[in-house]
Coordinates of C-alpha atoms in Angstrom, one line a residue:
Chain E
M8 CA 24.4 21.1 16.7
T9 CA 24.9 24.3 14.7
T10 CA 27.5 22.5 12.6
G11 CA 24.9 19.9 11.9
T12 CA 27.0 17.2 13.4
S13 CA 25.9 16.0 16.8
L14 CA 28.2 13.6 18.5
A15 CA 25.9 11.8 20.8
N16 CA 28.0 9.1 22.2
V17 CA 25.9 6.1 23.1
D18 CA 28.3 4.2 25.3
A19 CA 27.4 0.6 24.7
E20 CA 27.0 -1.8 27.5
P21 CA 30.3 -3.6 27.6
A22 CA 28.9 -6.4 25.4
A23 CA 30.1 -9.8 26.4
G24 CA 32.3 -11.8 24.1
T25 CA 33.3 -9.0 21.7
G26 CA 36.9 -8.4 21.1
G27 CA 36.8 -4.8 22.4
Q28 CA 36.6 -3.1 19.0
V29 CA 34.0 -0.4 18.8
L30 CA 31.7 -0.1 15.8
R31 CA 31.7 3.5 14.6
V32 CA 28.1 4.2 13.5
V33 CA 27.1 7.3 11.6
V34 CA 23.5 8.3 11.0
V35 CA 22.7 10.5 8.1
N36 CA 19.4 12.1 9.0
G37 CA 17.2 13.5 6.2
S38 CA 14.6 15.1 8.5
P39 CA 14.3 18.8 8.8
N40 CA 12.4 18.5 12.1
E41 CA 13.7 19.2 15.5
R42 CA 11.4 16.6 17.0
S43 CA 11.8 14.0 14.4
K44 CA 10.2 10.5 14.0
T45 CA 13.1 9.6 11.7
V46 CA 15.5 10.3 14.5
G47 CA 13.2 8.4 16.8
L48 CA 13.4 5.3 14.5
A49 CA 17.2 5.6 14.1
D50 CA 17.6 5.9 17.8
V51 CA 15.8 2.6 18.3
V52 CA 18.1 1.0 15.7
L53 CA 21.1 2.4 17.6
D54 CA 19.8 1.3 21.0
T55 CA 19.1 -2.2 19.7
L56 CA 22.5 -2.4 18.0
G57 CA 24.2 -1.1 21.2
R58 CA 22.9 -4.1 23.1
S59 CA 24.8 -6.5 20.9
L60 CA 28.1 -4.8 20.5
P61 CA 30.0 -1.7 21.5
I62 CA 29.2 1.3 19.3
E63 CA 30.1 4.9 19.0
T64 CA 27.5 7.0 17.3
S65 CA 27.3 10.3 15.6
R66 CA 24.5 11.9 13.6
I67 CA 24.6 14.2 10.6
D68 CA 21.5 16.3 10.3
V69 CA 21.6 17.4 6.7
Y70 CA 19.1 20.2 7.2
R71 CA 21.4 21.8 9.8
L72 CA 24.5 21.8 7.6
G73 CA 23.8 25.4 6.5
P74 CA 24.8 27.5 3.4
G75 CA 28.2 25.9 3.3
F76 CA 26.4 22.8 2.3
T77 CA 23.4 24.0 0.4
G78 CA 25.5 26.4 -1.7
A79 CA 28.1 23.8 -2.6
F80 CA 27.8 22.1 -5.9
Q81 CA 31.2 20.4 -5.9
R82 CA 33.1 18.7 -3.1
E83 CA 35.7 21.4 -3.3
D84 CA 33.1 24.1 -2.6
V85 CA 32.2 22.9 0.9
T86 CA 33.2 24.6 4.1
P87 CA 35.5 22.8 6.5
E88 CA 32.6 21.8 8.8
V89 CA 30.7 20.2 5.9
E90 CA 33.9 18.5 4.8
A91 CA 34.2 17.1 8.3
A92 CA 30.6 15.8 8.2
L93 CA 31.2 14.2 4.8
R94 CA 34.4 12.5 6.0
L95 CA 32.6 11.3 9.1
A96 CA 30.1 9.5 6.9
E97 CA 32.7 8.2 4.5
N98 CA 34.8 6.8 7.3
A99 CA 32.0 5.1 9.3
D100 CA 32.1 1.4 10.0
L101 CA 28.3 1.4 9.6
L102 CA 26.3 4.1 7.9
I103 CA 22.6 4.4 8.8
S104 CA 20.7 6.2 6.1
A105 CA 17.5 7.5 7.8
T106 CA 15.1 9.8 6.0
P107 CA 11.4 10.8 5.9
V108 CA 9.5 10.4 2.7
F109 CA 8.8 13.7 0.9
R110 CA 6.8 13.7 -2.3
G111 CA 7.3 10.0 -2.7
S112 CA 11.0 9.9 -2.1
Y113 CA 13.9 11.1 0.0
P114 CA 14.2 14.9 0.4
G115 CA 16.4 16.8 -2.0
L116 CA 18.9 17.9 0.8
F117 CA 19.4 14.3 1.7
K118 CA 20.3 13.4 -1.9
H119 CA 22.5 16.5 -2.0
F120 CA 24.6 15.2 0.8
F121 CA 25.2 12.0 -1.0
D122 CA 25.9 13.9 -4.2
L123 CA 28.9 15.3 -2.4
V124 CA 30.1 12.0 -1.0
D125 CA 33.0 10.6 -2.9
Q126 CA 32.0 8.1 -5.5
Y127 CA 33.9 5.1 -4.0
A128 CA 33.9 6.1 -0.4
L129 CA 31.0 3.8 0.5
A130 CA 32.0 0.8 -1.6
N131 CA 31.6 -2.4 0.4
K132 CA 30.6 -0.3 3.4
P133 CA 27.7 -1.7 5.5
V134 CA 24.7 0.6 5.0
L135 CA 21.4 0.3 6.9
L136 CA 18.3 1.8 5.4
A137 CA 15.6 3.4 7.5
A138 CA 12.7 5.6 6.5
T139 CA 9.5 7.1 8.0
G140 CA 6.3 8.2 6.2
G141 CA 2.7 9.3 6.9
T142 CA 1.4 5.8 6.0
D143 CA 2.6 2.5 4.9
R144 CA 1.9 3.4 1.3
H145 CA 5.4 4.9 1.2
A146 CA 7.2 1.9 2.6
L147 CA 8.8 0.8 -0.7
V148 CA 10.8 4.0 -0.7
L149 CA 13.4 1.8 1.0
E150 CA 13.5 -0.6 -1.9
H151 CA 12.7 1.7 -4.8
A152 CA 14.6 4.9 -3.9
L153 CA 17.2 4.3 -1.1
R154 CA 18.5 0.9 -2.2
P155 CA 19.3 2.0 -5.7
L156 CA 21.1 5.1 -4.4
F157 CA 23.4 2.9 -2.4
A158 CA 23.7 0.4 -5.2
F159 CA 25.3 3.2 -7.2
F160 CA 27.9 3.6 -4.4
Q161 CA 28.5 -0.2 -4.5
A162 CA 27.7 -0.2 -0.8
L163 CA 27.1 -3.3 1.2
T164 CA 23.4 -2.6 1.9
V165 CA 21.9 -4.6 4.7
P166 CA 19.1 -6.9 3.5
V167 CA 16.3 -5.9 5.9
A168 CA 15.4 -2.2 5.9
F169 CA 13.3 -0.5 8.5
Y170 CA 10.2 1.6 8.0
A171 CA 7.7 3.1 10.4
N172 CA 4.6 5.2 9.8
T173 CA 3.2 8.1 11.8
G174 CA 0.8 5.8 13.5
D175 CA 3.6 3.8 14.9
F176 CA 4.8 6.7 17.0
D177 CA 3.6 8.6 20.1
G178 CA 5.2 11.9 19.2
T179 CA 8.7 10.8 18.3
T180 CA 8.7 7.7 20.5
L181 CA 8.3 4.5 18.5
L182 CA 5.7 2.4 20.2
N183 CA 4.8 -0.3 17.7
P184 CA 6.4 -3.6 18.9
R185 CA 6.2 -5.0 15.4
V186 CA 8.7 -2.4 14.2
Y187 CA 11.0 -3.2 17.2
G188 CA 10.7 -6.9 16.2
R189 CA 11.7 -6.2 12.6
I190 CA 14.7 -4.1 13.7
E191 CA 15.9 -6.9 16.0
M192 CA 15.5 -9.4 13.2
G193 CA 17.2 -7.2 10.6
L194 CA 20.2 -6.5 12.9
S195 CA 20.6 -10.1 14.0
D196 CA 21.0 -11.1 10.3
V197 CA 24.2 -9.0 10.0
I198 CA 25.5 -8.8 13.6
D199 CA 28.5 -11.0 12.9
L200 CA 29.4 -9.0 9.9
L201 CA 29.1 -5.8 11.9
K202 CA 31.3 -7.1 14.7
A203 CA 33.9 -8.0 12.1
R204 CA 33.8 -4.5 10.7
A205 CA 34.3 -2.7 14.0
T206 CA 37.5 -0.6 13.7
G207 CA 37.1 1.9 16.5
T208 CA 39.0 1.6 19.7
R209 CA 37.6 1.8 23.2
A210 CA 39.8 4.9 23.8
G211 CA 38.5 6.5 20.7
A212 CA 34.9 6.0 21.7
G213 CA 34.6 9.5 23.1
G214 CA 35.7 11.2 26.3
S215 CA 32.6 10.1 28.1
T216 CA 33.2 6.4 28.0
A217 CA 33.7 5.1 31.5
D218 CA 36.1 2.2 31.9
G219 CA 36.7 1.2 28.3
G220 CA 35.9 -2.4 29.1
Chain V
M24 CA -19.1 -8.9 30.5
A25 CA -22.6 -8.1 29.2
F26 CA -22.7 -7.0 25.6
E27 CA -23.8 -3.4 25.2
V28 CA -25.5 -1.8 22.2
G29 CA -25.8 1.9 21.6
I30 CA -26.0 4.7 19.2
M31 CA -24.1 7.9 18.6
T32 CA -24.4 11.1 16.6
F33 CA -22.2 14.1 15.7
V34 CA -25.3 16.3 15.3
E35 CA -24.2 17.1 11.8
R36 CA -26.0 19.6 9.6
T37 CA -26.4 18.3 6.1
K38 CA -28.4 20.0 3.3
D39 CA -31.9 18.6 2.6
R40 CA -31.6 16.4 -0.5
T41 CA -34.7 17.8 -2.1
T42 CA -34.8 21.5 -0.9
G43 CA -31.1 22.1 -0.4
A44 CA -32.0 23.8 2.9
L45 CA -29.7 23.4 5.9
P46 CA -31.5 22.3 9.1
S47 CA -31.2 24.8 11.9
P48 CA -29.2 24.0 15.0
Y49 CA -32.5 24.1 16.9
E50 CA -34.1 21.4 14.8
R51 CA -31.0 19.3 15.0
V52 CA -30.6 19.4 18.8
R53 CA -34.3 18.7 19.3
E54 CA -33.9 15.6 17.0
T55 CA -30.9 14.6 19.0
I56 CA -32.6 14.6 22.3
E57 CA -35.5 12.7 20.8
Q58 CA -33.1 10.1 19.5
A59 CA -31.7 9.7 23.0
Q60 CA -35.2 9.4 24.4
V61 CA -36.2 6.7 21.9
A62 CA -32.9 4.9 22.5
D63 CA -33.6 4.8 26.2
Q64 CA -37.2 3.7 25.7
V65 CA -36.2 0.7 23.5
G66 CA -33.6 -0.4 26.0
L67 CA -30.4 0.5 24.3
D68 CA -27.4 0.8 26.6
V69 CA -25.4 3.8 25.4
F70 CA -26.1 7.2 23.8
G71 CA -23.1 9.1 22.5
V72 CA -22.5 12.6 21.1
G73 CA -19.3 13.6 19.3
E74 CA -17.4 16.8 19.4
H75 CA -16.7 18.9 16.3
H76 CA -15.9 22.6 16.1
R77 CA -17.5 23.7 12.9
S78 CA -20.8 25.1 11.8
D79 CA -21.7 22.0 9.8
F80 CA -21.9 20.3 13.2
V81 CA -23.9 21.4 16.2
G82 CA -22.1 19.1 18.6
S83 CA -19.3 21.4 19.8
A84 CA -20.3 20.9 23.4
P85 CA -21.4 17.3 23.9
S86 CA -21.6 17.6 27.6
I87 CA -24.4 20.1 27.3
L88 CA -26.4 17.9 24.9
L89 CA -25.7 14.9 27.2
A90 CA -27.0 16.9 30.2
A91 CA -30.2 17.6 28.3
A92 CA -30.5 14.0 27.3
A93 CA -30.0 13.0 30.9
E94 CA -33.1 14.9 31.9
K95 CA -35.2 13.1 29.3
T96 CA -34.0 9.5 29.9
D97 CA -33.9 7.0 32.7
N98 CA -31.5 4.2 32.1
I99 CA -29.3 4.8 29.1
H100 CA -25.6 5.6 29.6
L101 CA -24.5 8.9 28.3
T102 CA -21.1 9.2 26.7
S103 CA -19.0 11.6 24.7
S104 CA -18.0 10.0 21.4
V105 CA -15.5 11.5 21.6
T106 CA -14.2 14.2 23.9
V107 CA -11.3 15.8 22.0
L108 CA -9.2 15.8 25.2
S109 CA -6.0 17.1 23.6
S110 CA -7.6 20.6 23.3
E111 CA -9.6 20.5 26.5
D112 CA -8.8 21.3 30.1
P113 CA -9.2 18.0 31.9
V114 CA -10.3 19.7 35.0
R115 CA -13.3 21.3 33.2
V116 CA -14.0 18.0 31.4
W117 CA -14.1 16.3 34.7
E118 CA -16.4 18.9 36.3
Q119 CA -18.8 18.7 33.3
F120 CA -19.1 14.9 33.1
A121 CA -19.1 14.4 36.9
T122 CA -22.0 16.9 36.9
I123 CA -23.8 14.8 34.2
D124 CA -23.2 11.8 36.3
V125 CA -24.8 13.4 39.4
L126 CA -27.6 14.7 37.3
S127 CA -28.3 11.3 35.7
G128 CA -27.8 9.2 38.7
G129 CA -24.6 7.6 37.6
R130 CA -25.0 7.3 33.9
A131 CA -22.1 9.5 32.5
E132 CA -18.9 8.4 30.9
I133 CA -16.1 9.8 28.8
I134 CA -14.6 8.5 25.6
A135 CA -11.4 10.5 25.4
G136 CA -9.9 10.8 21.9
R137 CA -7.4 12.8 19.9
G138 CA -10.1 13.7 17.4
S139 CA -10.0 13.1 13.7
Y140 CA -10.6 16.7 13.0
T141 CA -8.1 19.4 13.9
E142 CA -10.2 22.6 14.2
S143 CA -10.2 22.6 18.0
F144 CA -6.4 23.0 18.3
P145 CA -6.1 26.5 16.9
L146 CA -9.5 27.4 18.4
F147 CA -8.3 26.8 22.0
G148 CA -4.7 27.9 21.4
Y149 CA -3.0 24.6 21.1
D150 CA -0.2 23.7 18.6
L151 CA -0.7 20.6 16.4
Q152 CA 3.0 20.0 16.8
D153 CA 2.2 18.9 20.4
Y154 CA -0.5 16.5 19.3
A155 CA 0.9 13.4 21.0
D156 CA 2.2 15.2 24.1
L157 CA -1.1 17.0 24.7
F158 CA -3.1 13.9 24.7
R159 CA -0.7 11.9 26.9
E160 CA -0.5 14.7 29.5
K161 CA -4.3 15.5 29.5
L162 CA -5.3 11.9 29.8
D163 CA -2.9 11.5 32.7
L164 CA -4.4 14.5 34.5
L165 CA -8.0 13.3 33.8
L166 CA -7.1 9.9 35.3
R167 CA -5.4 11.5 38.3
I168 CA -8.5 13.6 39.0
R169 CA -10.6 10.4 38.9
E170 CA -8.2 8.7 41.3
Q171 CA -7.9 11.3 44.0
N172 CA -9.2 14.6 45.4
P173 CA -7.7 16.9 46.4
L174 CA -5.0 16.6 43.8
T175 CA -1.5 18.0 43.4
W176 CA -0.3 17.7 39.8
Q177 CA 2.1 19.4 37.4
G178 CA 2.4 19.3 33.7
R179 CA 3.5 21.3 30.6
F180 CA 0.2 22.5 29.2
R181 CA -1.7 24.0 32.1
A182 CA -1.1 25.7 35.5
P183 CA 0.0 23.3 38.2
L184 CA -2.5 22.0 40.8
A185 CA -1.7 22.3 44.4
E186 CA -4.0 20.4 46.7
A187 CA -6.7 21.4 44.3
D188 CA -10.3 20.5 45.3
I189 CA -12.1 19.4 42.1
A190 CA -15.8 18.8 42.4
P191 CA -18.3 17.2 42.2
R192 CA -17.3 13.6 42.8
P193 CA -19.4 11.3 40.5
H194 CA -22.7 9.8 41.8
G195 CA -21.4 6.3 41.5
G196 CA -17.9 7.1 42.9
T197 CA -16.2 6.9 39.6
L198 CA -16.5 7.8 35.9
P199 CA -15.7 5.3 33.2
V200 CA -13.0 6.7 30.9
W201 CA -12.6 5.0 27.5
V202 CA -10.0 5.9 24.9
G203 CA -11.1 6.3 21.3
V204 CA -8.6 4.7 18.9
G205 CA -8.7 5.1 15.2
G206 CA -6.3 2.3 14.4
S207 CA -2.8 3.7 14.8
P208 CA -0.6 1.1 16.4
A209 CA 0.9 3.6 18.9
S210 CA -2.6 4.5 20.2
A211 CA -3.4 0.9 20.8
V212 CA -0.2 0.2 22.6
A213 CA -0.5 3.3 24.8
T214 CA -4.2 2.5 25.7
G215 CA -3.3 -1.1 26.5
R216 CA -0.4 0.1 28.7
L217 CA -2.8 2.3 30.7
G218 CA -5.3 -0.6 31.0
L219 CA -8.1 1.6 29.8
P220 CA -11.1 0.4 27.8
M221 CA -10.7 1.0 24.1
A222 CA -13.4 2.3 21.7
L223 CA -12.4 1.4 18.1
A224 CA -13.6 3.8 15.5
Q225 CA -14.2 2.3 12.1
L226 CA -15.3 4.4 9.2
L227 CA -15.1 2.1 6.2
G228 CA -13.1 -1.0 5.3
P229 CA -13.0 -4.7 6.0
I230 CA -14.4 -6.1 9.3
T231 CA -10.9 -7.3 10.0
Y232 CA -9.5 -3.7 9.8
H233 CA -8.7 -3.5 13.5
Q234 CA -7.3 -7.0 14.0
Q235 CA -3.7 -5.7 14.6
T236 CA -5.1 -2.8 16.7
V237 CA -6.7 -5.3 19.1
E238 CA -3.7 -7.6 19.2
L239 CA -1.3 -4.7 20.0
Y240 CA -3.8 -3.4 22.7
R241 CA -4.1 -6.8 24.4
E242 CA -0.3 -7.6 24.2
S243 CA 0.5 -4.2 25.6
A244 CA -2.1 -4.5 28.4
A245 CA -0.7 -7.9 29.3
R246 CA 2.9 -6.6 29.4
A247 CA 1.8 -3.8 31.7
G248 CA 0.1 -6.4 34.0
H249 CA -3.5 -5.5 33.2
G250 CA -5.8 -8.5 32.8
P251 CA -6.4 -8.2 29.1
D252 CA -9.6 -10.2 29.1
T253 CA -11.4 -7.9 31.5
L254 CA -10.6 -4.8 29.4
P255 CA -13.7 -3.9 27.4
I256 CA -13.5 -3.1 23.7
S257 CA -16.1 -1.2 21.8
I258 CA -16.6 -1.0 18.0
N259 CA -18.0 2.4 16.9
A260 CA -19.1 2.4 13.3
H261 CA -21.7 3.8 10.9
G262 CA -24.8 1.8 10.2
Y263 CA -28.6 1.5 9.8
V264 CA -31.1 -1.2 10.7
G265 CA -33.9 -1.5 8.1
R266 CA -37.0 -3.6 7.8
T267 CA -35.1 -5.6 5.2
G268 CA -31.5 -5.6 4.2
Q269 CA -32.3 -4.0 0.8
E270 CA -34.4 -1.3 2.4
A271 CA -31.6 -0.5 4.9
R272 CA -29.1 0.0 2.1
D273 CA -31.4 1.9 -0.1
L274 CA -32.4 4.2 2.7
M275 CA -28.9 4.8 4.3
Y276 CA -26.9 5.2 1.1
P277 CA -28.0 8.6 -0.3
Y278 CA -27.8 10.3 3.1
F279 CA -24.5 8.7 4.1
A280 CA -23.0 9.5 0.8
Q281 CA -24.1 13.1 1.1
G282 CA -22.8 13.3 4.7
M283 CA -19.4 12.0 3.5
A284 CA -19.3 14.6 0.8
E285 CA -20.5 17.5 2.9
N286 CA -19.5 16.9 6.5
N287 CA -16.6 14.5 6.3
H288 CA -13.8 16.8 5.1
Q289 CA -11.0 18.8 6.4
R290 CA -10.1 21.0 3.5
G291 CA -13.3 21.6 1.7
A292 CA -13.1 18.6 -0.5
G293 CA -15.7 15.9 0.2
F294 CA -15.4 12.1 -0.1
P295 CA -17.4 10.8 -3.1
L296 CA -18.9 7.4 -2.2
S297 CA -20.4 5.5 -5.1
R298 CA -23.3 3.1 -4.6
L299 CA -21.0 0.4 -5.8
A300 CA -18.4 1.2 -3.1
F301 CA -21.2 1.5 -0.5
D302 CA -22.7 -1.9 -1.4
A303 CA -19.2 -3.4 -1.1
Q304 CA -19.1 -1.9 2.4
S305 CA -22.3 -3.5 3.4
T306 CA -21.3 -7.1 2.6
P307 CA -20.7 -9.6 5.5
G308 CA -16.9 -9.1 5.2
S309 CA -17.0 -5.4 5.6
G310 CA -17.2 -3.3 8.8
L311 CA -20.3 -1.1 8.1
L312 CA -23.3 -2.0 10.3
V313 CA -26.1 -1.8 7.8
G314 CA -28.8 -4.3 7.0
S315 CA -31.8 -6.1 8.4
S316 CA -32.1 -6.9 12.1
Q317 CA -30.8 -10.4 11.4
E318 CA -27.9 -9.1 9.3
L319 CA -27.0 -6.7 12.1
I320 CA -27.1 -9.6 14.6
D321 CA -24.8 -11.6 12.4
K322 CA -22.4 -8.8 12.0
L323 CA -22.2 -7.8 15.6
L324 CA -21.6 -11.4 16.6
A325 CA -18.9 -11.6 13.9
Y326 CA -17.3 -8.5 15.5
H327 CA -17.5 -10.2 18.9
D328 CA -16.0 -13.4 17.6
L329 CA -13.2 -11.5 15.8
Y330 CA -12.1 -9.0 18.5
G331 CA -14.0 -10.0 21.6
V332 CA -15.8 -6.7 21.6
N333 CA -18.3 -6.2 24.4
R334 CA -19.9 -3.1 23.0
A335 CA -21.1 -1.7 19.7
I336 CA -22.0 2.0 19.2
I337 CA -23.7 2.6 15.9
Q338 CA -23.8 6.0 14.2
M339 CA -27.1 6.0 12.4
G340 CA -28.8 8.6 10.2
F341 CA -25.5 10.4 9.3
G342 CA -26.0 12.9 6.5
G343 CA -29.4 14.3 7.2
M344 CA -31.6 11.2 7.3
P345 CA -35.2 12.1 8.1
Q346 CA -35.9 11.7 11.8
K347 CA -38.7 9.3 11.3
D348 CA -36.5 6.8 9.4
H349 CA -33.8 7.3 12.0
L350 CA -36.1 6.6 15.0
E351 CA -37.4 3.5 13.3
A352 CA -33.9 2.2 13.1
I353 CA -33.2 3.0 16.7
E354 CA -36.3 1.1 17.6
R355 CA -35.3 -2.0 15.6
L356 CA -31.8 -1.9 17.1
G357 CA -33.2 -1.8 20.6
T358 CA -36.0 -4.3 20.3
E359 CA -34.9 -6.8 17.6
V360 CA -31.1 -6.6 17.5
A361 CA -29.8 -5.8 20.9
P362 CA -31.7 -8.5 23.0
V363 CA -30.6 -11.3 20.6
V364 CA -27.0 -10.2 20.6
R365 CA -26.8 -9.8 24.4
R366 CA -28.3 -13.3 24.9
E367 CA -26.2 -14.9 22.2
V368 CA -23.0 -13.4 23.5
A369 CA -23.8 -14.3 27.1
S370 CA -24.4 -17.9 26.0
R371 CA -21.2 -18.0 23.9
E372 CA -19.2 -16.6 26.8
G373 CA -20.9 -19.0 29.2
R374 CA -19.9 -21.9 27.0
A375 CA -16.4 -20.8 26.7
A376 CA -16.0 -20.4 30.5

């Protein structure tokens, strides 16, 4: 966790009917909080996704990347740990961009991470947008702030984006079934695409995977 | 389920609109007990006192005011509206309300809430970071105490209980525990899952404000296997019953607006409520319970039709309304509004059955 990259392998149920390729999912988390609703929302997305196809997940907490990240203005300035985190995001099969809303938009450090990402690394890469905010007044941050950012990268941004407000959570546990429903709907729109984009191998899905299907 | 009508107060202290003087805590508690007495005499079902920890409210210890009210009343149910359970010790809450129950011959109940004000957290040494965990754990303990005695229990926020003997047991064997919900979907889902009655707090806004809250509550209760139709729902809102609709609005507005500006704030900044905004809040499509007796009957029935509520608790007189005007409204509510609503709801439910 000190490097800011947590490799929490969610070993998917050996999903029926898939060709055995594993979708490598990377969450870029813009929340500074240890107990984070944004991570709570992203985890529901991962859990839902993991029911449909085998996934391997990692998370980059931009607020934990440290001075090697915050002090870097160019890609060449970053420390090797930060370089590894950037490459992790750049090489994902699916990127989940998950952030709280600060002052009407994503936090500066979240943007700073993407300022260091290679200009073409996300081109045609599936990107899923998720955000949390105090109230639903901020929900359009998905469409008015996050979507244009990934439009710059020419990313393949998934049509349905996910938003939850503070009242949808008990602590960091997402309770509102309407949000769960939206996540299922949004993922089912693109599930065939994501299956086709899976490039990970069972063996590469982390040491903790059991039988490899 | 019989429809219940009640009143509640926060025992707020608001400056006199003419003299600028603040009423003393003594004056306010005497008025509060008198309100409970009149509410009891006119046949209202519930009297509630809210919990706030600031000097512009006297009601920091609702259980004590309810105990005093118990001594002056005969039939009315006595409830906290709400008990800020997150910053309380559920053992102590139980002891106090079970005592009120014994004292009043079985008329006590608790509405447990998270509280819309946060002053009690630092006051009792709790961290707002634990907001959700505190409420969940303390509600769990309160319900366990209700279920069994002696009790063995362990949690994060207080010392464990080992075969703890918690007394007294309530007069009627059990204490009703409601959960106060302000409208966040997660609260509705959690309350439904526990199968507890839900008290909806509505400050301002359309009468349909809580439609999703109620849907989520019922869906969640059904998923958890609780008979959703037997779970009572209460609407708790501000209001006033006048001789005429116009009189009710004219009378309530200046005090309510002053209360909103002076008492309803967290960071020193009040909430300016223009007459135009207030009048919009008192139309048939809004949630505020202000009007003539007939208008109140219509709106309470509208609430019942919309949400299936079986109880309405109206906060009247907020913002320093003179006691005489307040008591007159309590009398109208008890004698002109409540009997009609109870009868009408009973006949509607009879027809539906």
